Coordinates of C-alpha atoms in Angstrom, one line a residue:
M1 CA -3.7 14.8 17.7
E2 CA -5.2 13.1 14.7
S3 CA -3.2 10.1 13.6
Y4 CA -1.7 10.0 10.1
R5 CA -3.7 8.4 7.3
N6 CA -2.6 7.9 3.7
A7 CA -4.7 10.2 1.4
T8 CA -5.2 7.4 -1.1
E9 CA -6.3 4.8 1.4
V10 CA -9.6 3.2 0.8
Q11 CA -11.2 0.8 3.3
M12 CA -14.1 -1.6 2.4
S13 CA -15.9 -4.0 4.7
Q14 CA -18.4 -6.5 3.4
M15 CA -20.6 -9.0 5.2
V16 CA -20.6 -12.3 3.3
Q17 CA -24.2 -13.1 2.4
P18 CA -25.5 -16.4 0.9
C19 CA -25.7 -14.7 -2.6
H20 CA -21.9 -14.2 -2.5
T21 CA -21.0 -17.9 -1.9
N22 CA -20.4 -21.1 -3.7
H23 CA -21.9 -24.6 -3.0
R24 CA -19.8 -24.9 0.1
R25 CA -21.3 -21.6 1.5
E26 CA -17.8 -20.1 1.2
L27 CA -17.2 -16.7 -0.4
S28 CA -16.7 -17.1 -4.2
I29 CA -13.3 -16.0 -5.3
G30 CA -14.9 -14.2 -8.2
Q31 CA -16.9 -12.1 -5.8
L32 CA -13.8 -11.3 -3.8
L33 CA -11.9 -10.3 -7.0
K34 CA -14.7 -7.8 -7.8
W35 CA -14.4 -6.3 -4.3
I36 CA -10.6 -6.1 -4.6
D37 CA -10.8 -4.4 -8.0
T38 CA -13.4 -1.9 -6.8
A39 CA -11.4 -0.9 -3.7
A40 CA -8.2 -0.6 -5.7
C41 CA -9.9 1.5 -8.5
L42 CA -11.3 3.9 -5.9
S43 CA -7.8 4.3 -4.4
A44 CA -6.2 4.9 -7.8
E45 CA -8.9 7.5 -8.8
R46 CA -8.4 9.2 -5.4
H47 CA -4.8 9.9 -6.3
A48 CA -5.2 10.5 -10.1
G49 CA -8.3 12.7 -9.7
C50 CA -9.7 11.2 -12.9
P51 CA -11.2 7.8 -14.1
C52 CA -8.8 4.8 -14.0
V53 CA -8.8 1.4 -15.6
T54 CA -7.2 -1.9 -14.5
A55 CA -4.1 -2.7 -16.5
S56 CA -3.0 -5.9 -14.6
V57 CA -3.2 -7.7 -11.3
D58 CA -0.1 -9.6 -10.0
D59 CA -0.1 -13.2 -8.7
I60 CA -2.6 -13.7 -5.8
Y61 CA -2.2 -16.6 -3.3
F62 CA -5.3 -17.3 -1.2
E63 CA -4.5 -18.5 2.3
H64 CA -8.0 -19.0 3.7
T65 CA -11.6 -19.5 2.7
I66 CA -14.3 -17.2 4.1
S67 CA -17.7 -18.4 5.3
V68 CA -21.2 -16.9 5.3
G69 CA -21.7 -14.4 8.1
Q70 CA -18.0 -13.5 8.3
V71 CA -16.8 -10.0 7.4
V72 CA -14.3 -9.2 4.6
N73 CA -12.0 -6.2 5.3
I74 CA -10.2 -4.7 2.3
K75 CA -7.6 -2.0 2.5
A76 CA -6.2 -0.4 -0.7
K77 CA -3.7 2.4 -1.2
V78 CA -1.5 3.7 -4.0
N79 CA 2.1 2.5 -3.4
R80 CA 3.7 4.5 -6.2
A81 CA 2.8 6.6 -9.2
F82 CA 4.7 6.5 -12.4
N83 CA 4.0 8.6 -15.5
S84 CA 0.4 7.6 -16.3
S85 CA 0.2 4.3 -14.3
M86 CA 0.3 3.5 -10.6
E87 CA 0.6 0.5 -8.4
V88 CA -2.1 -0.1 -5.8
G89 CA -1.5 -2.5 -2.9
V90 CA -4.5 -4.3 -1.5
Q91 CA -4.6 -6.2 1.8
V92 CA -7.5 -8.6 2.4
S93 CA -8.4 -10.0 5.8
Y94 CA -11.6 -11.4 7.4
E95 CA -13.0 -11.4 10.8
D96 CA -15.4 -13.6 12.8
L97 CA -17.8 -11.3 14.5
C98 CA -18.7 -14.0 17.1
N99 CA -15.2 -14.3 18.6
G100 CA -13.4 -11.3 17.2
E101 CA -10.6 -13.2 15.6
Q102 CA -9.0 -12.0 12.3
W103 CA -7.0 -13.7 9.6
N104 CA -5.1 -12.6 6.5
V105 CA -6.6 -13.9 3.3
C106 CA -4.3 -12.5 0.5
K107 CA -2.3 -9.5 -0.7
A108 CA -2.7 -8.2 -4.2
Y109 CA -0.8 -5.6 -6.3
A110 CA -2.8 -4.1 -9.1
T111 CA -1.6 -1.6 -11.8
F112 CA -4.1 1.1 -12.9
V113 CA -3.8 3.5 -15.8
A114 CA -5.3 7.0 -15.6
Q115 CA -7.8 7.8 -18.4
G116 CA -8.1 11.5 -19.2
K117 CA -9.9 13.1 -22.2
P118 CA -9.0 11.5 -25.6
S119 CA -6.7 14.4 -26.6
A120 CA -5.2 15.0 -23.1
K121 CA -2.1 13.2 -21.9
I122 CA -2.2 12.3 -18.2
K123 CA 0.9 13.0 -16.1
L124 CA 0.3 11.7 -12.5
K125 CA 1.6 13.7 -9.6
P126 CA 4.4 11.9 -7.7
L127 CA 3.6 10.2 -4.4
V128 CA 5.5 11.1 -1.3
P129 CA 5.7 8.2 1.2
Q130 CA 5.6 9.2 4.8
T131 CA 5.8 6.0 7.0
E132 CA 8.4 3.3 7.0
E133 CA 5.9 0.9 5.5
E134 CA 5.0 3.4 2.7
K135 CA 8.7 4.0 2.0
I136 CA 9.4 0.3 1.6
E137 CA 6.4 -0.3 -0.7
Y138 CA 7.3 2.8 -2.7
S139 CA 10.8 1.7 -3.2
V140 CA 10.0 -1.9 -4.0
A141 CA 7.2 -1.0 -6.4
A142 CA 9.8 -0.2 -9.0
E143 CA 11.2 -3.7 -8.6
R144 CA 7.8 -5.3 -9.0
R145 CA 7.3 -3.3 -12.1
R146 CA 10.5 -4.6 -13.6
M147 CA 9.6 -8.2 -12.7
R148 CA 6.2 -7.9 -14.4
L149 CA 7.9 -6.8 -17.6
A150 CA 10.4 -9.7 -17.4
H151 CA 7.8 -12.4 -16.5
T152 CA 6.9 -13.4 -20.1
E153 CA 10.5 -13.6 -21.2
T154 CA 11.3 -15.8 -18.2
I155 CA 8.6 -18.3 -19.3
K156 CA 9.9 -18.3 -22.9
D157 CA 13.5 -18.8 -21.8
L158 CA 12.6 -21.7 -19.5
V159 CA 10.4 -23.4 -22.1
T160 CA 13.1 -23.0 -24.7
N161 CA 15.8 -24.5 -22.5
S162 CA 13.5 -27.2 -21.1
P163 CA 14.8 -30.8 -21.5
V164 CA 11.4 -31.7 -22.9
Q165 CA 12.1 -30.2 -26.3
S166 CA 11.5 -32.7 -29.1
G167 CA 8.2 -33.4 -30.7
T168 CA 8.4 -37.1 -29.5
E169 CA 9.3 -36.4 -25.9
I170 CA 5.9 -35.4 -24.6
P171 CA 4.1 -38.4 -26.3
R172 CA 6.7 -40.7 -24.8
L173 CA 6.2 -39.3 -21.3
L174 CA 2.4 -39.6 -21.8
S175 CA 2.7 -43.2 -22.9
E176 CA 4.7 -43.9 -19.7
F177 CA 1.9 -42.2 -17.6
E178 CA -0.8 -44.3 -19.4
N179 CA 1.1 -47.5 -18.7
R180 CA 1.7 -46.6 -15.1
E181 CA -1.8 -45.3 -14.4
C182 CA -3.5 -48.2 -16.3
G183 CA -5.0 -45.8 -18.9
M184 CA -6.5 -43.5 -16.3
M185 CA -5.9 -40.3 -18.3
V186 CA -8.4 -37.5 -19.1
P187 CA -8.1 -36.0 -22.6
A188 CA -7.7 -32.2 -22.2
E189 CA -10.5 -31.7 -24.8
K190 CA -13.0 -32.9 -22.2
T191 CA -12.1 -30.0 -19.9
R192 CA -12.7 -27.3 -22.5
V193 CA -15.2 -24.6 -21.6
E194 CA -16.6 -21.8 -23.7
S195 CA -19.0 -19.2 -22.3
V196 CA -20.4 -15.9 -23.7
E197 CA -21.4 -12.9 -21.7
L198 CA -23.1 -9.7 -22.9
I199 CA -21.8 -6.5 -21.3
L200 CA -24.7 -4.6 -19.7
P201 CA -24.7 -1.3 -17.9
P202 CA -24.4 -2.9 -14.4
H203 CA -21.2 -4.6 -15.5
A204 CA -19.5 -1.2 -16.5
N205 CA -18.1 1.8 -14.8
H206 CA -19.0 5.4 -15.4
Q207 CA -17.1 5.5 -18.6
G208 CA -18.9 2.5 -20.1
N209 CA -15.9 0.2 -19.8
T210 CA -16.3 -3.2 -18.2
F211 CA -15.2 -3.4 -14.6
G212 CA -11.9 -5.4 -14.5
G213 CA -13.2 -7.2 -11.4
Q214 CA -16.3 -8.4 -13.3
I215 CA -14.2 -9.8 -16.1
M216 CA -11.9 -11.6 -13.5
A217 CA -15.0 -13.0 -11.8
W218 CA -16.3 -14.5 -15.1
M219 CA -12.8 -15.9 -15.8
E220 CA -12.8 -17.6 -12.4
N221 CA -16.2 -19.1 -13.1
V222 CA -15.2 -20.8 -16.4
A223 CA -11.8 -21.9 -14.9
T224 CA -13.6 -23.6 -12.0
I225 CA -15.9 -25.5 -14.5
A226 CA -12.9 -26.7 -16.5
A227 CA -11.1 -27.9 -13.4
S228 CA -14.3 -29.7 -12.2
R229 CA -14.4 -31.6 -15.5
L230 CA -11.0 -33.1 -14.9
C231 CA -11.5 -34.2 -11.3
H232 CA -15.3 -34.6 -11.2
A233 CA -15.4 -32.8 -7.9
H234 CA -15.6 -29.2 -6.6
P235 CA -12.1 -27.7 -6.8
T236 CA -10.6 -24.9 -4.6
L237 CA -8.7 -22.0 -6.3
K238 CA -5.3 -21.5 -4.6
T239 CA -3.4 -19.2 -7.0
I240 CA -4.0 -16.8 -9.8
E241 CA -1.1 -15.9 -12.0
M242 CA -1.2 -12.3 -13.2
F243 CA -4.3 -11.0 -15.0
H244 CA -3.1 -8.8 -17.9
F245 CA -5.7 -6.5 -19.5
R246 CA -4.7 -6.0 -23.1
G247 CA -7.5 -3.7 -24.0
P248 CA -10.9 -2.4 -22.9
S249 CA -14.4 -3.7 -23.6
Q250 CA -17.6 -1.6 -23.4
V251 CA -21.3 -1.9 -22.8
G252 CA -22.8 -3.8 -25.7
D253 CA -19.7 -6.0 -26.3
R254 CA -19.8 -9.7 -26.2
L255 CA -17.1 -11.4 -24.3
L256 CA -16.1 -15.0 -25.1
F257 CA -14.4 -16.9 -22.3
K258 CA -12.3 -19.9 -23.1
A259 CA -10.9 -22.2 -20.5
I260 CA -9.0 -25.6 -20.5
V261 CA -6.9 -27.5 -18.1
N262 CA -3.3 -27.1 -19.4
N263 CA -1.6 -29.6 -17.1
A264 CA -2.4 -31.8 -14.0
F265 CA 0.2 -32.5 -11.5
K266 CA 0.0 -34.8 -8.5
N267 CA -2.1 -32.6 -6.3
S268 CA -2.8 -29.5 -8.4
M269 CA -3.9 -28.5 -11.9
E270 CA -3.4 -25.4 -14.0
V271 CA -6.3 -23.9 -16.0
G272 CA -5.6 -21.4 -18.7
V273 CA -8.3 -18.8 -19.5
C274 CA -8.4 -16.3 -22.3
V275 CA -11.0 -13.6 -23.1
E276 CA -12.0 -12.3 -26.5
A277 CA -14.3 -9.4 -27.2
Y278 CA -16.4 -8.7 -30.3
R279 CA -19.2 -6.2 -31.0
H280 CA -21.7 -8.1 -33.1
E281 CA -22.6 -11.8 -33.5
M282 CA -21.7 -11.7 -37.2
E283 CA -18.3 -10.1 -36.5
V284 CA -15.4 -12.3 -37.6
S285 CA -12.5 -10.7 -36.0
R286 CA -12.2 -10.7 -32.2
R287 CA -10.0 -8.8 -29.8
H288 CA -7.9 -10.7 -27.2
I289 CA -8.4 -8.6 -24.1
N290 CA -7.3 -10.8 -21.2
S291 CA -5.7 -14.0 -20.1
A292 CA -4.7 -15.7 -16.9
F293 CA -3.6 -19.0 -15.3
M294 CA -5.3 -20.4 -12.2
T295 CA -4.1 -23.2 -10.0
F296 CA -6.7 -25.5 -8.3
V297 CA -6.6 -28.3 -5.8
V298 CA -9.3 -30.7 -4.7
L299 CA -9.5 -31.1 -0.9
N300 CA -10.6 -34.2 1.0
D301 CA -12.7 -34.3 4.2
E302 CA -9.5 -33.6 6.2
G303 CA -8.8 -30.5 4.1
Q304 CA -5.8 -32.2 2.4
P305 CA -5.2 -32.1 -1.4
R306 CA -6.4 -35.2 -3.2
T307 CA -4.4 -37.0 -6.0
L308 CA -5.6 -35.9 -9.4
P309 CA -6.1 -37.8 -12.6
R310 CA -3.4 -37.4 -15.3
L311 CA -4.1 -35.1 -18.3
K312 CA -3.6 -36.1 -21.9
P313 CA -2.9 -32.8 -23.8
E314 CA -4.1 -32.2 -27.4
P315 CA -1.4 -32.6 -30.0
G316 CA 0.3 -29.4 -31.1
D317 CA -0.9 -26.3 -29.2
G318 CA -2.1 -28.5 -26.3
E319 CA 1.4 -29.9 -25.9
R320 CA 2.8 -26.4 -25.9
R321 CA 0.4 -25.4 -23.1
F322 CA 1.3 -28.6 -21.2
K323 CA 5.0 -27.7 -21.3
E324 CA 4.5 -24.1 -20.4
A325 CA 2.4 -25.1 -17.4
S326 CA 5.3 -27.2 -16.1
A327 CA 7.6 -24.1 -16.6
R328 CA 5.2 -21.9 -14.7
K329 CA 4.9 -24.4 -11.8
K330 CA 8.7 -24.5 -11.6
I331 CA 8.8 -20.7 -11.5
R332 CA 6.1 -20.6 -8.8
L333 CA 8.1 -23.0 -6.6
D334 CA 11.4 -21.2 -7.2
R335 CA 9.7 -17.9 -6.4
K336 CA 8.0 -19.2 -3.3
Y337 CA 11.3 -20.6 -2.1
V338 CA 13.2 -17.4 -2.7
F339 CA 10.6 -15.1 -1.2
S340 CA 9.9 -17.3 1.9
C341 CA 13.5 -18.0 3.0
K342 CA 13.8 -17.1 6.6
H343 CA 16.7 -15.0 7.5
T344 CA 17.4 -17.2 10.5
E345 CA 17.6 -20.4 8.4
V346 CA 20.8 -21.9 7.2
P347 CA 21.9 -22.0 4.5
L348 CA 21.3 -18.4 3.5
S349 CA 22.5 -18.9 0.0
V350 CA 19.8 -19.7 -2.6
P351 CA 20.6 -21.9 -5.6
W352 CA 20.8 -19.8 -8.8
D353 CA 19.6 -21.1 -12.1
Q354 CA 18.0 -19.6 -15.3
S355 CA 14.4 -20.1 -14.1
N356 CA 14.7 -18.1 -10.8
K357 CA 17.2 -15.4 -11.9
V358 CA 14.5 -12.7 -12.2
Y359 CA 13.1 -13.5 -8.7
L360 CA 16.6 -13.8 -7.1
S361 CA 17.5 -10.4 -8.5
Y362 CA 14.2 -9.0 -7.3
N363 CA 14.7 -10.4 -3.9
N364 CA 18.3 -9.2 -3.7
V365 CA 17.4 -5.6 -4.5
T366 CA 14.1 -5.6 -2.5
A367 CA 15.9 -6.8 0.7
L368 CA 18.4 -3.9 0.4
K369 CA 15.7 -1.3 -0.4
T370 CA 13.7 -2.6 2.6
L371 CA 16.7 -2.2 4.9
V372 CA 17.4 1.3 3.5
A373 CA 13.8 2.4 4.2
K374 CA 13.9 1.3 7.9
A375 CA 13.4 3.9 10.6
N376 CA 15.3 4.1 13.9
W377 CA 18.8 4.1 12.5
V378 CA 21.1 5.4 15.3
L379 CA 24.3 7.4 14.7
T380 CA 27.0 5.6 16.7
S381 CA 30.2 7.3 15.5
E382 CA 31.5 9.9 13.1
R383 CA 35.2 10.3 12.0
D384 CA 36.7 12.3 9.1
K385 CA 33.2 12.7 7.6
V386 CA 32.5 9.0 7.6
K387 CA 29.4 8.3 9.6
M388 CA 28.4 4.9 11.1
Y389 CA 24.8 4.1 12.0
T390 CA 23.3 1.0 13.5
L391 CA 19.9 -0.6 13.5
E392 CA 19.0 -3.2 16.1
E393 CA 15.9 -5.4 15.4
D394 CA 14.8 -8.8 16.6
K395 CA 17.6 -11.2 15.9
F396 CA 19.3 -8.8 13.5
L397 CA 22.0 -6.1 13.7
S398 CA 22.6 -3.9 10.7
I399 CA 25.1 -1.2 9.9
R400 CA 25.1 1.8 7.6
I401 CA 28.3 3.6 6.6
E402 CA 27.7 7.0 5.0
M403 CA 30.0 9.5 3.3
T404 CA 29.6 12.5 0.9
I405 CA 32.1 12.6 -2.0
C406 CA 32.8 15.0 -4.9
I407 CA 32.0 12.5 -7.7
D408 CA 29.3 11.9 -10.3
A409 CA 26.8 9.4 -8.9
M410 CA 26.7 7.4 -12.1
Q411 CA 30.5 7.0 -12.0
A412 CA 30.5 5.9 -8.4
F413 CA 27.8 3.4 -9.2
L414 CA 29.8 1.9 -12.0
L415 CA 33.0 1.7 -9.9
L416 CA 31.3 0.1 -6.9
S417 CA 29.3 -2.4 -9.0
D418 CA 32.5 -4.1 -10.3
L419 CA 33.8 -6.3 -7.5
R420 CA 37.0 -6.9 -9.5
H421 CA 38.2 -3.5 -8.3
R422 CA 37.2 -3.9 -4.7
H423 CA 40.5 -5.2 -3.5
E424 CA 41.9 -1.8 -4.5
W425 CA 40.2 -0.3 -1.5
D426 CA 38.9 -3.1 0.7
N427 CA 41.8 -5.1 2.3
H428 CA 39.4 -7.9 3.2
Y429 CA 39.2 -8.9 -0.5
A430 CA 42.0 -11.1 -1.7
S431 CA 40.5 -11.7 -5.1
S432 CA 37.3 -11.4 -7.0
E433 CA 36.5 -13.3 -10.2
L434 CA 33.5 -12.6 -12.5
V435 CA 32.2 -16.1 -13.1
Q436 CA 28.9 -15.3 -14.8
Q437 CA 27.5 -12.2 -16.5
V438 CA 23.8 -13.0 -16.1
D439 CA 22.5 -9.9 -17.9
K440 CA 23.2 -6.2 -18.0
E441 CA 22.1 -5.7 -14.4
D442 CA 23.2 -8.9 -12.7
M443 CA 26.6 -10.6 -12.3
I444 CA 27.9 -13.5 -10.2
Y445 CA 31.4 -13.3 -8.6
H446 CA 33.6 -15.7 -6.7
V447 CA 35.3 -13.8 -3.9
V448 CA 38.2 -15.0 -1.8
S449 CA 38.7 -13.0 1.5
H450 CA 41.7 -12.4 3.6
T451 CA 39.5 -12.9 6.7
M452 CA 40.2 -16.2 8.5
S453 CA 37.4 -18.4 9.8
E454 CA 37.2 -20.2 13.1
E455 CA 38.7 -23.2 11.2
N456 CA 41.7 -21.0 10.4
K457 CA 41.0 -21.1 6.7
P458 CA 40.3 -18.1 4.4
Q459 CA 36.6 -17.5 3.6
D460 CA 35.2 -17.5 0.1
F461 CA 31.9 -16.3 -1.2
V462 CA 29.7 -16.7 -4.3
I463 CA 27.9 -13.4 -4.6
L464 CA 25.1 -12.2 -6.8
V465 CA 25.5 -8.5 -7.6
S466 CA 22.3 -6.8 -8.8
Q467 CA 22.5 -3.2 -9.9
R468 CA 19.7 -0.7 -10.6
K469 CA 19.7 2.8 -12.0
P470 CA 17.2 5.3 -10.6
C471 CA 13.6 4.7 -11.8
S472 CA 12.7 8.4 -11.2
K473 CA 14.1 11.6 -9.8
G474 CA 15.2 11.2 -6.2
D475 CA 15.7 7.4 -6.4
P476 CA 19.2 6.2 -5.6
Y477 CA 21.5 4.0 -7.7
V478 CA 21.5 0.6 -6.1
V479 CA 24.1 -2.1 -5.9
A480 CA 22.9 -5.1 -4.0
F481 CA 24.8 -8.2 -2.8
R482 CA 23.7 -11.6 -1.6
S483 CA 25.1 -15.1 -1.5
V484 CA 24.0 -17.8 -4.0
T485 CA 25.1 -21.3 -4.8
L486 CA 26.4 -22.4 -8.2
P487 CA 27.0 -26.0 -9.3
T488 CA 30.2 -24.8 -11.0
H489 CA 31.6 -23.3 -7.8
P490 CA 31.0 -25.8 -4.9
A491 CA 32.6 -25.3 -1.5
K492 CA 36.3 -26.4 -1.4
P493 CA 38.2 -27.9 1.5
E494 CA 40.9 -25.1 1.5
Y495 CA 38.2 -22.4 2.1
T496 CA 35.3 -21.9 4.6
R497 CA 32.3 -20.9 2.5
G498 CA 30.9 -17.7 3.9
E499 CA 27.5 -16.1 3.2
T500 CA 26.1 -12.6 3.0
L501 CA 22.4 -12.2 3.4
C502 CA 21.8 -8.6 2.6
S503 CA 24.4 -5.8 1.8
G504 CA 25.1 -3.2 -0.8
F505 CA 25.4 0.4 -1.8
C506 CA 22.8 3.1 -2.3
I507 CA 24.1 6.2 -4.1
W508 CA 22.3 9.5 -4.3
Q509 CA 23.2 12.6 -6.5
E510 CA 22.8 15.3 -3.9
T511 CA 24.0 18.3 -6.0
D512 CA 25.7 18.7 -9.4
E513 CA 29.0 18.0 -7.7
L514 CA 28.3 16.0 -4.5
T515 CA 27.2 12.4 -4.2
K516 CA 26.1 10.6 -1.0
V517 CA 27.4 7.0 -0.8
S518 CA 25.8 4.7 1.8
Y519 CA 26.8 1.1 2.4
Y520 CA 24.4 -1.3 4.2
H521 CA 25.1 -4.6 5.8
Q522 CA 22.8 -7.0 7.7
A523 CA 25.1 -9.0 10.0
T524 CA 25.4 -12.8 9.6
S525 CA 27.1 -15.0 12.2
G526 CA 30.3 -15.0 10.2
V527 CA 30.9 -11.3 10.4
L528 CA 29.0 -10.4 13.6
A529 CA 32.0 -10.3 15.8
Y530 CA 33.8 -8.0 13.3
I531 CA 30.9 -5.6 13.2
T532 CA 30.3 -5.4 16.9
T533 CA 34.0 -4.8 17.5
N534 CA 33.8 -1.7 15.3
I535 CA 30.5 -0.5 16.8
A536 CA 32.0 -0.8 20.3
G537 CA 34.9 1.4 19.2
L538 CA 37.5 -1.4 19.7
S539 CA 38.5 -1.2 16.1
S540 CA 38.6 1.5 13.4
S541 CA 38.5 -0.9 10.5
F542 CA 35.3 0.3 9.1
H543 CA 36.4 3.9 9.0
S544 CA 39.8 3.1 7.4
T545 CA 38.2 0.9 4.8
F546 CA 35.7 3.6 3.7
Q547 CA 38.3 6.3 3.8
A548 CA 40.2 4.0 1.3
C549 CA 36.9 3.7 -0.7
E550 CA 36.6 7.5 -0.9
Q551 CA 40.2 7.7 -2.1
F552 CA 39.6 5.0 -4.7
L553 CA 36.5 6.9 -6.0
Q554 CA 38.3 10.2 -6.1
K555 CA 41.2 8.7 -7.9
N556 CA 39.0 7.1 -10.6
K557 CA 36.2 9.7 -10.8
D558 CA 37.3 10.8 -14.3
N559 CA 38.6 7.3 -15.4
L560 CA 35.9 6.3 -17.8
S561 CA 37.7 3.0 -18.8
V562 CA 37.1 1.5 -15.3
G563 CA 33.4 2.3 -15.3
L564 CA 32.8 1.3 -18.9
Q565 CA 33.7 -2.3 -18.1
N566 CA 30.4 -2.5 -16.3
L567 CA 28.2 -1.0 -19.0

């Protein structure tokens, strides 16, 4: 029997030749970006059935360099199709043909837009995920899309609220750097690079538009030169922060690439690159078609990052870029911490602040959606139409409680999102106080539980609630819970601070009248005994709690005032 293969999957293998490499005989990142873009575009066009263009590429973190003679393996497939755009996931690895070993290099997510005839509006066919991995990527793609749209606003908010606000603050800090470093500062102007490229037929696709991968390769080239001018060495590219294509360019266009070092930290530097297009040399107006930020390091002989010279930004716009680079570095560190937290590590709670709110919300919802998409759930009990399922994995035990109720899904979503009403059906909740309304979709509550800890004290929790409405037909309403830490609500001696790693509700509108409500919970040590007691049949607490939940929903299914509090 032939094994299943995704219809949009494209595989590409390339032997790294000397012409693909830099001075160190390592694969040029620019060349790798061209291969990534080509594979992703072919996958997108396989699904769309028409030409597609690159709209954006998310952040890329490069884990390894690749040498001459090694083989690059690229696998691309469409994760989800929206109206006229789609997300393509790309996995890059390389192998050493001499010993057969393989390593992951990076993972990329690219957004492509289908291009039909000028007068025709493209409506992409929906993608139906089949495997567990595809279901996870499909579900999480909507969250990544939301995060892309929020990224620019996150930067603006962080810069606006930065303590470095006044026009005199940056010059004062720079003066301190100069005194401490004995004047060893490099003016940003010395790192500036400008380069012009003429778009020729080999640079374009079958529509005459420039390949996105070719533009990204040219951007990487000028960024590398700018970074070299700061450190007077050959830098290594570690991170690319979101390529965003604002418009197309065609054969015959001139592209002007501008790069400058925005900020230099102890062991890394950020280079900003922008691309402008124009048609003729005498043309005054130019179109801004792309921009990106790239992080470089300089490695010593042991492969460790070297200390870099300090940068002196230009007054005015240079100081703005200097400050924004610091904001982006903080966001990268926050995001890396949030995304890399191991479930087995303690504490499970992640500090919440304004700069990481988008990524914490993303991580909260993504963790729940990933749990929902898991296969191998086993039905362990059914009583009065309340079903309990379990999922046993390495180091984790998860439960799912499921029931079908005669209520509108939207109303159930609003009722279950507001933890201030949970004590009405869940006798484990003593009280729940809304301590921060982060935005329309995220709230933070302080919850006190009746459950006693091993120290014979009540448990309390600080919980981030992230809610999402369906992105498209068939998607559930989502209410995700996870623990966070807030400076305003530290642990108190009269309580034992509890933590929840991943839990929440998914709510599907099954028919015009019936709604399926499923509750998921990934067990932490604090609730493991309670969960296993229920699974073993030694307690009926779960069933009675969710029967009470059903009664609460039925009682309030027409009570708009309760739901409206959460709008």
